[in-house]
Short mmCIF file of C-alpha atoms in Angstrom, two decimals:
data_model
loop_
_atom_site.label_atom_id
_atom_site.label_comp_id
_atom_site.label_asym_id
_atom_site.label_seq_id
_atom_site.Cartn_x
_atom_site.Cartn_y
_atom_site.Cartn_z
CA MET A 1 56.25 134.23 158.01
CA PHE A 2 56.69 132.84 154.48
CA ASP A 3 54.75 135.59 152.63
CA ASN A 4 57.70 136.95 150.66
CA LEU A 5 59.04 133.49 149.91
CA VAL A 6 55.65 132.40 148.57
CA LYS A 7 55.53 135.45 146.27
CA ASN A 8 59.05 134.66 145.13
CA LEU A 9 58.25 131.01 144.39
CA ASN A 10 55.11 131.97 142.49
CA SER A 11 57.12 134.40 140.37
CA TYR A 12 58.98 131.37 138.96
CA LEU A 13 56.08 128.98 138.51
CA TYR A 14 52.50 128.23 139.43
CA PHE A 15 52.29 125.88 142.43
CA THR A 16 49.05 124.34 143.68
CA GLU A 17 48.29 124.91 147.36
CA GLU A 18 49.25 121.33 148.15
CA GLU A 19 52.58 121.63 146.27
CA LEU A 20 53.27 124.92 147.99
CA ASN A 21 52.61 123.51 151.46
CA PHE A 22 54.87 120.57 150.74
CA PHE A 23 57.57 122.91 149.42
CA LEU A 24 57.40 125.19 152.48
CA SER A 25 57.62 122.17 154.80
CA LEU A 26 61.11 121.47 153.39
CA PHE A 27 62.57 124.78 154.58
CA GLU A 28 64.41 125.37 157.86
CA ILE A 29 64.51 128.84 159.40
CA LYS A 30 67.86 130.17 160.54
CA THR A 31 68.88 133.50 162.01
CA ILE A 32 72.52 134.53 162.01
CA LYS A 33 74.36 137.46 163.54
CA LYS A 34 76.25 140.23 161.82
CA HIS A 35 79.68 138.96 160.62
CA GLU A 36 78.69 135.31 161.06
CA ASN A 37 79.59 133.04 158.12
CA ILE A 38 76.84 130.85 156.71
CA VAL A 39 79.19 129.26 154.12
CA ARG A 40 82.95 128.88 154.59
CA ALA A 41 85.57 128.63 151.83
CA GLY A 42 86.99 125.10 151.87
CA LYS A 43 83.82 123.54 153.30
CA VAL A 44 80.91 122.15 151.29
CA CYS A 45 77.96 124.52 150.88
CA SER A 46 75.18 122.34 152.26
CA HIS A 47 72.14 124.59 151.77
CA VAL A 48 70.39 126.86 149.34
CA MET A 49 69.16 129.99 151.12
CA TYR A 50 66.33 132.43 150.60
CA ILE A 51 67.14 135.78 152.24
CA ASN A 52 64.04 136.90 154.12
CA LYS A 53 65.91 139.64 155.99
CA GLY A 54 69.49 140.93 155.91
CA VAL A 55 72.51 141.24 153.66
CA LEU A 56 75.02 138.57 152.61
CA ARG A 57 78.48 139.14 151.13
CA TYR A 58 80.39 136.57 149.02
CA TYR A 59 84.16 136.79 149.07
CA TYR A 60 87.29 134.76 148.44
CA THR A 61 90.75 135.36 149.88
CA ILE A 62 94.12 135.27 148.09
CA ASN A 63 97.31 136.20 149.99
CA ASP A 64 95.20 137.55 152.86
CA ILE A 65 93.36 139.95 150.57
CA GLU A 66 89.57 139.58 150.41
CA TYR A 67 87.85 139.89 147.03
CA THR A 68 84.11 140.55 147.27
CA THR A 69 82.19 138.96 144.38
CA TYR A 70 78.50 139.41 145.23
CA ILE A 71 76.28 141.18 147.74
CA PHE A 72 72.77 139.80 148.11
CA THR A 73 69.81 141.28 149.99
CA GLU A 74 66.17 140.50 150.77
CA ASP A 75 64.17 138.35 148.37
CA MET A 76 67.29 136.90 146.71
CA TRP A 77 68.55 133.30 146.69
CA ALA A 78 72.07 132.62 147.90
CA ALA A 79 74.40 129.59 147.84
CA GLU A 80 77.75 128.52 146.47
CA TYR A 81 75.67 126.48 144.06
CA ALA A 82 78.56 124.69 142.30
CA SER A 83 79.73 123.44 145.72
CA PHE A 84 76.15 122.55 146.70
CA LEU A 85 75.64 120.50 143.51
CA THR A 86 79.01 118.74 143.39
CA LYS A 87 79.64 118.48 147.17
CA GLN A 88 83.11 119.90 146.50
CA PRO A 89 84.57 122.57 148.83
CA SER A 90 83.17 126.06 148.39
CA ALA A 91 85.44 128.60 146.71
CA VAL A 92 83.89 131.46 148.68
CA THR A 93 82.86 132.47 152.16
CA ILE A 94 79.36 133.92 152.61
CA GLU A 95 79.19 136.37 155.49
CA ALA A 96 76.28 138.27 157.05
CA LEU A 97 76.77 142.05 156.89
CA GLU A 98 73.61 142.53 159.00
CA PRO A 99 71.65 140.17 161.24
CA CYS A 100 69.90 137.83 158.79
CA GLU A 101 66.81 135.67 158.70
CA LEU A 102 67.33 132.90 156.15
CA PHE A 103 65.08 130.11 154.89
CA LEU A 104 67.28 127.10 154.14
CA LEU A 105 66.85 124.09 151.88
CA SER A 106 69.30 121.26 152.52
CA TYR A 107 70.64 119.03 149.73
CA ASP A 108 68.34 116.21 150.89
CA ALA A 109 65.32 118.52 151.04
CA VAL A 110 65.98 119.59 147.45
CA GLN A 111 66.22 115.94 146.34
CA GLN A 112 62.92 115.21 148.12
CA GLY A 113 61.35 117.97 146.03
CA TYR A 114 62.75 116.49 142.80
CA GLU A 115 61.37 113.07 143.70
CA ARG A 116 57.95 114.51 144.49
CA GLY A 117 57.01 115.84 141.08
CA LYS A 118 57.63 117.58 137.83
CA VAL A 119 56.89 121.08 139.12
CA PHE A 120 59.87 120.83 141.50
CA GLU A 121 62.14 119.58 138.70
CA ARG A 122 61.00 122.57 136.67
CA PHE A 123 61.71 124.91 139.56
CA GLY A 124 65.22 123.44 139.91
CA ARG A 125 65.76 123.81 136.17
CA LYS A 126 64.73 127.46 136.24
CA MET A 127 66.95 128.18 139.24
CA ALA A 128 69.96 126.64 137.47
CA GLU A 129 69.14 128.44 134.21
CA ASN A 130 68.84 131.80 136.01
CA LEU A 131 72.10 131.23 137.84
CA PHE A 132 73.84 130.37 134.59
CA ILE A 133 72.48 133.49 132.85
CA THR A 134 73.40 135.69 135.83
CA HIS A 135 76.94 134.29 135.98
CA VAL A 136 77.50 134.74 132.24
CA ASN A 137 76.22 138.34 132.43
CA GLU A 138 78.36 139.19 135.46
CA VAL A 139 81.52 137.89 133.83
CA SER A 140 80.70 139.68 130.61
CA LYS A 141 80.13 142.95 132.52
CA MET A 142 83.52 142.62 134.24
CA GLN A 143 85.15 142.08 130.82
CA THR A 144 83.39 144.76 128.80
CA LYS A 145 82.09 147.53 131.13
CA SER A 146 84.11 150.26 132.84
CA PRO A 147 84.03 150.49 136.66
CA GLU A 148 81.84 153.60 136.34
CA GLU A 149 79.33 151.77 134.13
CA ARG A 150 79.30 148.87 136.58
CA TYR A 151 78.65 151.25 139.47
CA LEU A 152 75.76 152.93 137.63
CA ASN A 153 74.40 149.50 136.87
CA LEU A 154 74.59 148.52 140.53
CA MET A 155 72.75 151.72 141.54
CA ARG A 156 69.96 150.74 139.16
CA GLU A 157 69.74 147.08 140.14
CA GLN A 158 70.52 147.12 143.88
CA PRO A 159 70.26 150.79 144.99
CA GLU A 160 69.69 149.84 148.64
CA ILE A 161 73.10 148.25 149.08
CA ILE A 162 74.87 151.60 148.58
CA SER A 163 73.56 152.77 151.96
CA ARG A 164 73.68 149.40 153.75
CA VAL A 165 77.12 148.07 152.78
CA PRO A 166 80.61 149.50 153.55
CA LEU A 167 82.00 151.12 150.41
CA LYS A 168 85.19 149.02 150.54
CA TYR A 169 83.13 145.92 149.75
CA ILE A 170 81.29 147.63 146.92
CA ALA A 171 84.60 148.85 145.48
CA SER A 172 86.03 145.33 145.70
CA MET A 173 82.96 143.91 143.96
CA LEU A 174 83.45 146.44 141.14
CA GLY A 175 87.12 145.42 140.87
CA ILE A 176 88.50 148.81 141.94
CA ILE A 177 90.12 150.39 145.02
CA PRO A 178 87.90 152.44 147.40
CA GLU A 179 89.60 155.72 146.34
CA SER A 180 88.55 155.10 142.71
CA LEU A 181 84.98 154.45 143.82
CA SER A 182 84.96 157.74 145.77
CA ARG A 183 86.14 159.58 142.63
CA ILE A 184 83.42 157.89 140.54
CA ARG A 185 80.76 158.84 143.10
CA LYS A 186 81.95 162.49 143.17
CA ARG A 187 81.98 162.66 139.37
CA ILE A 188 78.44 161.26 139.17
CA SER A 189 76.98 163.53 141.85
CA SER A 190 78.60 166.66 140.36
CA ALA A 191 77.25 165.71 136.91
CA ARG A 192 73.66 165.73 138.21
CA MET B 1 73.00 107.12 113.43
CA PHE B 2 72.14 108.20 116.96
CA ASP B 3 74.35 105.65 118.80
CA ASN B 4 76.71 108.17 120.39
CA LEU B 5 73.89 110.55 121.25
CA VAL B 6 71.96 107.75 122.96
CA LYS B 7 75.03 106.85 125.05
CA ASN B 8 75.43 110.51 125.93
CA LEU B 9 71.78 110.90 126.97
CA ASN B 10 71.93 107.75 129.07
CA SER B 11 75.02 109.06 130.85
CA TYR B 12 72.82 111.83 132.28
CA LEU B 13 69.74 109.83 133.14
CA TYR B 14 67.87 106.61 132.59
CA PHE B 15 65.31 106.94 129.79
CA THR B 16 62.76 104.24 128.93
CA GLU B 17 62.74 103.12 125.29
CA GLU B 18 59.56 105.09 124.67
CA GLU B 19 61.02 108.26 126.22
CA LEU B 20 64.21 107.81 124.22
CA ASN B 21 62.34 107.37 120.94
CA PHE B 22 60.29 110.46 121.66
CA PHE B 23 63.45 112.41 122.57
CA LEU B 24 65.29 111.34 119.40
CA SER B 25 62.26 112.33 117.27
CA LEU B 26 62.77 115.94 118.42
CA PHE B 27 66.25 116.24 116.89
CA GLU B 28 67.06 117.60 113.42
CA ILE B 29 70.24 116.53 111.64
CA LYS B 30 72.39 119.25 110.12
CA THR B 31 75.72 119.11 108.33
CA ILE B 32 77.78 122.26 107.95
CA LYS B 33 80.97 123.03 106.05
CA LYS B 34 84.33 124.08 107.42
CA HIS B 35 84.25 127.81 108.36
CA GLU B 36 80.45 127.94 108.29
CA ASN B 37 78.83 129.69 111.29
CA ILE B 38 76.06 127.83 113.09
CA VAL B 39 75.47 130.70 115.56
CA ARG B 40 76.20 134.36 114.79
CA ALA B 41 76.99 137.10 117.30
CA GLY B 42 74.07 139.53 117.39
CA LYS B 43 71.49 136.91 116.34
CA VAL B 44 69.49 134.69 118.69
CA CYS B 45 70.90 131.19 119.21
CA SER B 46 67.89 129.13 118.21
CA HIS B 47 69.15 125.58 118.83
CA VAL B 48 71.02 123.38 121.25
CA MET B 49 73.46 121.16 119.38
CA TYR B 50 74.99 117.76 119.99
CA ILE B 51 78.27 117.40 118.06
CA ASN B 52 78.24 114.00 116.39
CA LYS B 53 81.21 114.84 114.17
CA GLY B 54 83.50 117.84 113.87
CA VAL B 55 84.92 120.76 115.81
CA LEU B 56 83.22 124.02 116.80
CA ARG B 57 84.93 127.23 117.93
CA TYR B 58 83.25 129.95 120.02
CA TYR B 59 84.58 133.48 119.62
CA TYR B 60 83.64 137.11 120.10
CA THR B 61 85.10 140.13 118.33
CA ILE B 62 86.17 143.47 119.85
CA ASN B 63 87.84 146.10 117.61
CA ASP B 64 88.24 143.50 114.85
CA ILE B 65 90.17 141.16 117.13
CA GLU B 66 88.72 137.68 117.63
CA TYR B 67 88.80 136.18 121.11
CA THR B 68 88.30 132.40 121.17
CA THR B 69 86.49 131.24 124.31
CA TYR B 70 85.73 127.55 123.77
CA ILE B 71 86.52 124.74 121.36
CA PHE B 72 84.13 121.79 121.38
CA THR B 73 84.49 118.42 119.68
CA GLU B 74 82.59 115.14 119.28
CA ASP B 75 80.17 114.07 122.01
CA MET B 76 79.87 117.57 123.48
CA TRP B 77 76.82 119.84 123.60
CA ALA B 78 77.11 123.32 122.15
CA ALA B 79 74.94 126.46 122.20
CA GLU B 80 75.05 130.06 123.34
CA TYR B 81 72.70 128.86 126.05
CA ALA B 82 72.02 132.26 127.66
CA SER B 83 70.87 133.53 124.25
CA PHE B 84 68.87 130.34 123.65
CA LEU B 85 67.05 130.67 126.98
CA THR B 86 66.40 134.41 126.92
CA LYS B 87 66.00 134.87 123.14
CA GLN B 88 68.45 137.77 123.40
CA PRO B 89 71.21 138.19 120.79
CA SER B 90 74.16 135.83 121.11
CA ALA B 91 77.41 137.33 122.41
CA VAL B 92 79.48 134.87 120.39
CA THR B 93 79.81 133.35 116.96
CA ILE B 94 80.10 129.56 116.73
CA GLU B 95 82.12 128.45 113.70
CA ALA B 96 82.90 125.01 112.30
CA LEU B 97 86.65 124.34 112.15
CA GLU B 98 85.99 121.06 110.31
CA PRO B 99 82.95 119.76 108.40
CA CYS B 100 80.43 118.98 111.15
CA GLU B 101 77.46 116.70 111.67
CA LEU B 102 75.23 118.20 114.34
CA PHE B 103 72.01 116.99 115.98
CA LEU B 104 69.88 120.03 116.73
CA LEU B 105 67.09 120.70 119.22
CA SER B 106 65.07 123.85 118.55
CA TYR B 107 63.62 125.95 121.36
CA ASP B 108 60.15 124.57 120.59
CA ALA B 109 61.43 120.99 120.56
CA VAL B 110 62.96 121.52 123.99
CA GLN B 111 59.66 122.93 125.33
CA GLN B 112 57.83 119.89 123.89
CA GLY B 113 60.15 117.70 125.92
CA TYR B 114 59.46 119.69 129.09
CA GLU B 115 55.72 119.36 128.56
CA ARG B 116 55.99 115.63 127.98
CA GLY B 117 57.30 114.55 131.36
CA LYS B 118 59.43 114.82 134.43
CA VAL B 119 62.42 112.97 132.98
CA PHE B 120 62.85 115.71 130.37
CA GLU B 121 62.60 118.43 133.03
CA ARG B 122 65.28 116.58 134.95
CA PHE B 123 67.46 116.37 131.85
CA GLY B 124 67.06 120.12 131.31
CA ARG B 125 67.92 120.77 134.95
CA LYS B 126 71.07 118.66 134.73
CA MET B 127 72.15 120.36 131.52
CA ALA B 128 71.74 123.80 133.10
CA GLU B 129 73.51 122.69 136.29
CA ASN B 130 76.45 121.26 134.31
CA LEU B 131 76.72 124.40 132.24
CA PHE B 132 76.70 126.53 135.37
CA ILE B 133 79.42 124.41 137.02
CA THR B 134 81.53 124.42 133.83
CA HIS B 135 81.23 128.19 133.46
CA VAL B 136 82.15 128.82 137.10
CA ASN B 137 85.18 126.50 136.79
CA GLU B 138 86.36 128.08 133.53
CA VAL B 139 86.21 131.59 134.96
CA SER B 140 87.97 130.47 138.12
CA LYS B 141 90.73 128.80 136.04
CA MET B 142 91.28 132.02 134.07
CA GLN B 143 91.56 133.94 137.36
CA THR B 144 93.76 131.58 139.34
CA LYS B 145 95.79 129.38 136.93
CA SER B 146 98.83 130.37 134.88
CA PRO B 147 98.68 129.98 131.06
CA GLU B 148 101.02 126.96 131.35
CA GLU B 149 98.74 125.28 133.90
CA ARG B 150 95.75 125.98 131.66
CA TYR B 151 97.55 124.47 128.69
CA LEU B 152 98.47 121.32 130.65
CA ASN B 153 94.86 121.12 131.75
CA LEU B 154 93.65 121.36 128.17
CA MET B 155 96.06 118.59 127.11
CA ARG B 156 94.50 116.38 129.79
CA GLU B 157 90.87 117.22 129.09
CA GLN B 158 90.81 117.70 125.31
CA PRO B 159 94.11 116.27 123.98
CA GLU B 160 92.72 115.78 120.47
CA ILE B 161 92.18 119.48 119.82
CA ILE B 162 95.95 120.17 119.93
CA SER B 163 96.35 118.36 116.62
CA ARG B 164 93.02 119.38 115.06
CA VAL B 165 92.86 123.10 115.80
CA PRO B 166 95.18 125.95 114.64
CA LEU B 167 97.43 126.99 117.53
CA LYS B 168 96.37 130.64 117.26
CA TYR B 169 92.87 129.68 118.43
CA ILE B 170 94.20 127.58 121.31
CA ALA B 171 96.49 130.46 122.36
CA SER B 172 93.56 132.87 122.25
CA MET B 173 91.44 130.51 124.34
CA LEU B 174 94.26 130.37 126.93
CA GLY B 175 94.41 134.19 126.95
CA ILE B 176 97.95 134.40 125.52
CA ILE B 177 99.64 135.25 122.21
CA PRO B 178 100.73 132.38 119.89
CA GLU B 179 104.43 133.07 120.59
CA SER B 180 103.86 132.49 124.31
CA LEU B 181 102.09 129.22 123.58
CA SER B 182 105.03 128.08 121.43
CA ARG B 183 107.41 128.85 124.31
CA ILE B 184 105.20 126.91 126.74
CA ARG B 185 105.10 123.92 124.36
CA LYS B 186 108.91 123.96 123.95
CA ARG B 187 109.41 124.18 127.69
CA ILE B 188 107.07 121.24 128.31
CA SER B 189 108.59 119.01 125.62
CA SER B 190 112.20 119.72 126.76
CA ALA B 191 111.20 118.92 130.35
CA ARG B 192 110.10 115.42 129.36
#
């Protein structure tokens, strides 16, 4: 059940068997349907989620237009972490693009971990550091890379989402219209 | 000497006197001159800095044009933290706009803290979490607020920098040209 999660946790840090069992006992298992929202814009994000199965899309809406910001798949952690930490309303909605199996940590469960010992504090530190680095890199990519470079990058880093996710969401995430993404894809395939 | 730093540390967390003395022993004191760079784009950011006195400006350069991203003053922490954590080259230069007195923590000093005990892990976690939240909020402000709203926001949050920092840097940080900032300032003062 928790095999992939255990591998993921151990990739951050070494946990003793006792620490690991305690950690796993904090998780809740949740399955959600395609198009169900696990986080809603305007509501507090109450959980951190490990994606054991499925695909999640982050988006925000302005004037009825949806802007996709991230797409996450298996073995990734998801949350609107600023909302989770501050208990302020989430800026984004997180929607399942496929049926998902998620392992959830509530705010209280996370605090229980921090109270328990240093290894959990270290885990929380590394999560926050990774999130910070990822966010800085994403923003920098949007500022300095062309849409084509960003698409090539996405093919390298998350190749599976190209076949699993509607192209309109991928285009939105790259900051371009679907027609531009189609042109980029044609140019790349004819160049090969 | 360390009075303000101690207040700052205690605002994050409770430290015992022994923990605090150990923590303070990790800092180096550094004074730099006006226009000196404490971090250079392309080099690794090797320290986290507490600003005891002075003003620091973050900027990056594209095609010989400088883009100011942050201006930090007394009682704030500064670093190119993604570079510090990953030991990859810094994306920005950090320049003193006034003579500065900085309290520095090297990468090794920070690791010594983490080895020492849970309270230091927790401090590191809170620093990373705050940085993440700040970065998310800054990006969101640039996407959703007008330059005038961002200027009013800056006047609320860092009123002292208006008088201490050349307007061209403030305009750049707001993503506008100096002439637009002058117009915004005139409009605001005539509306009062």
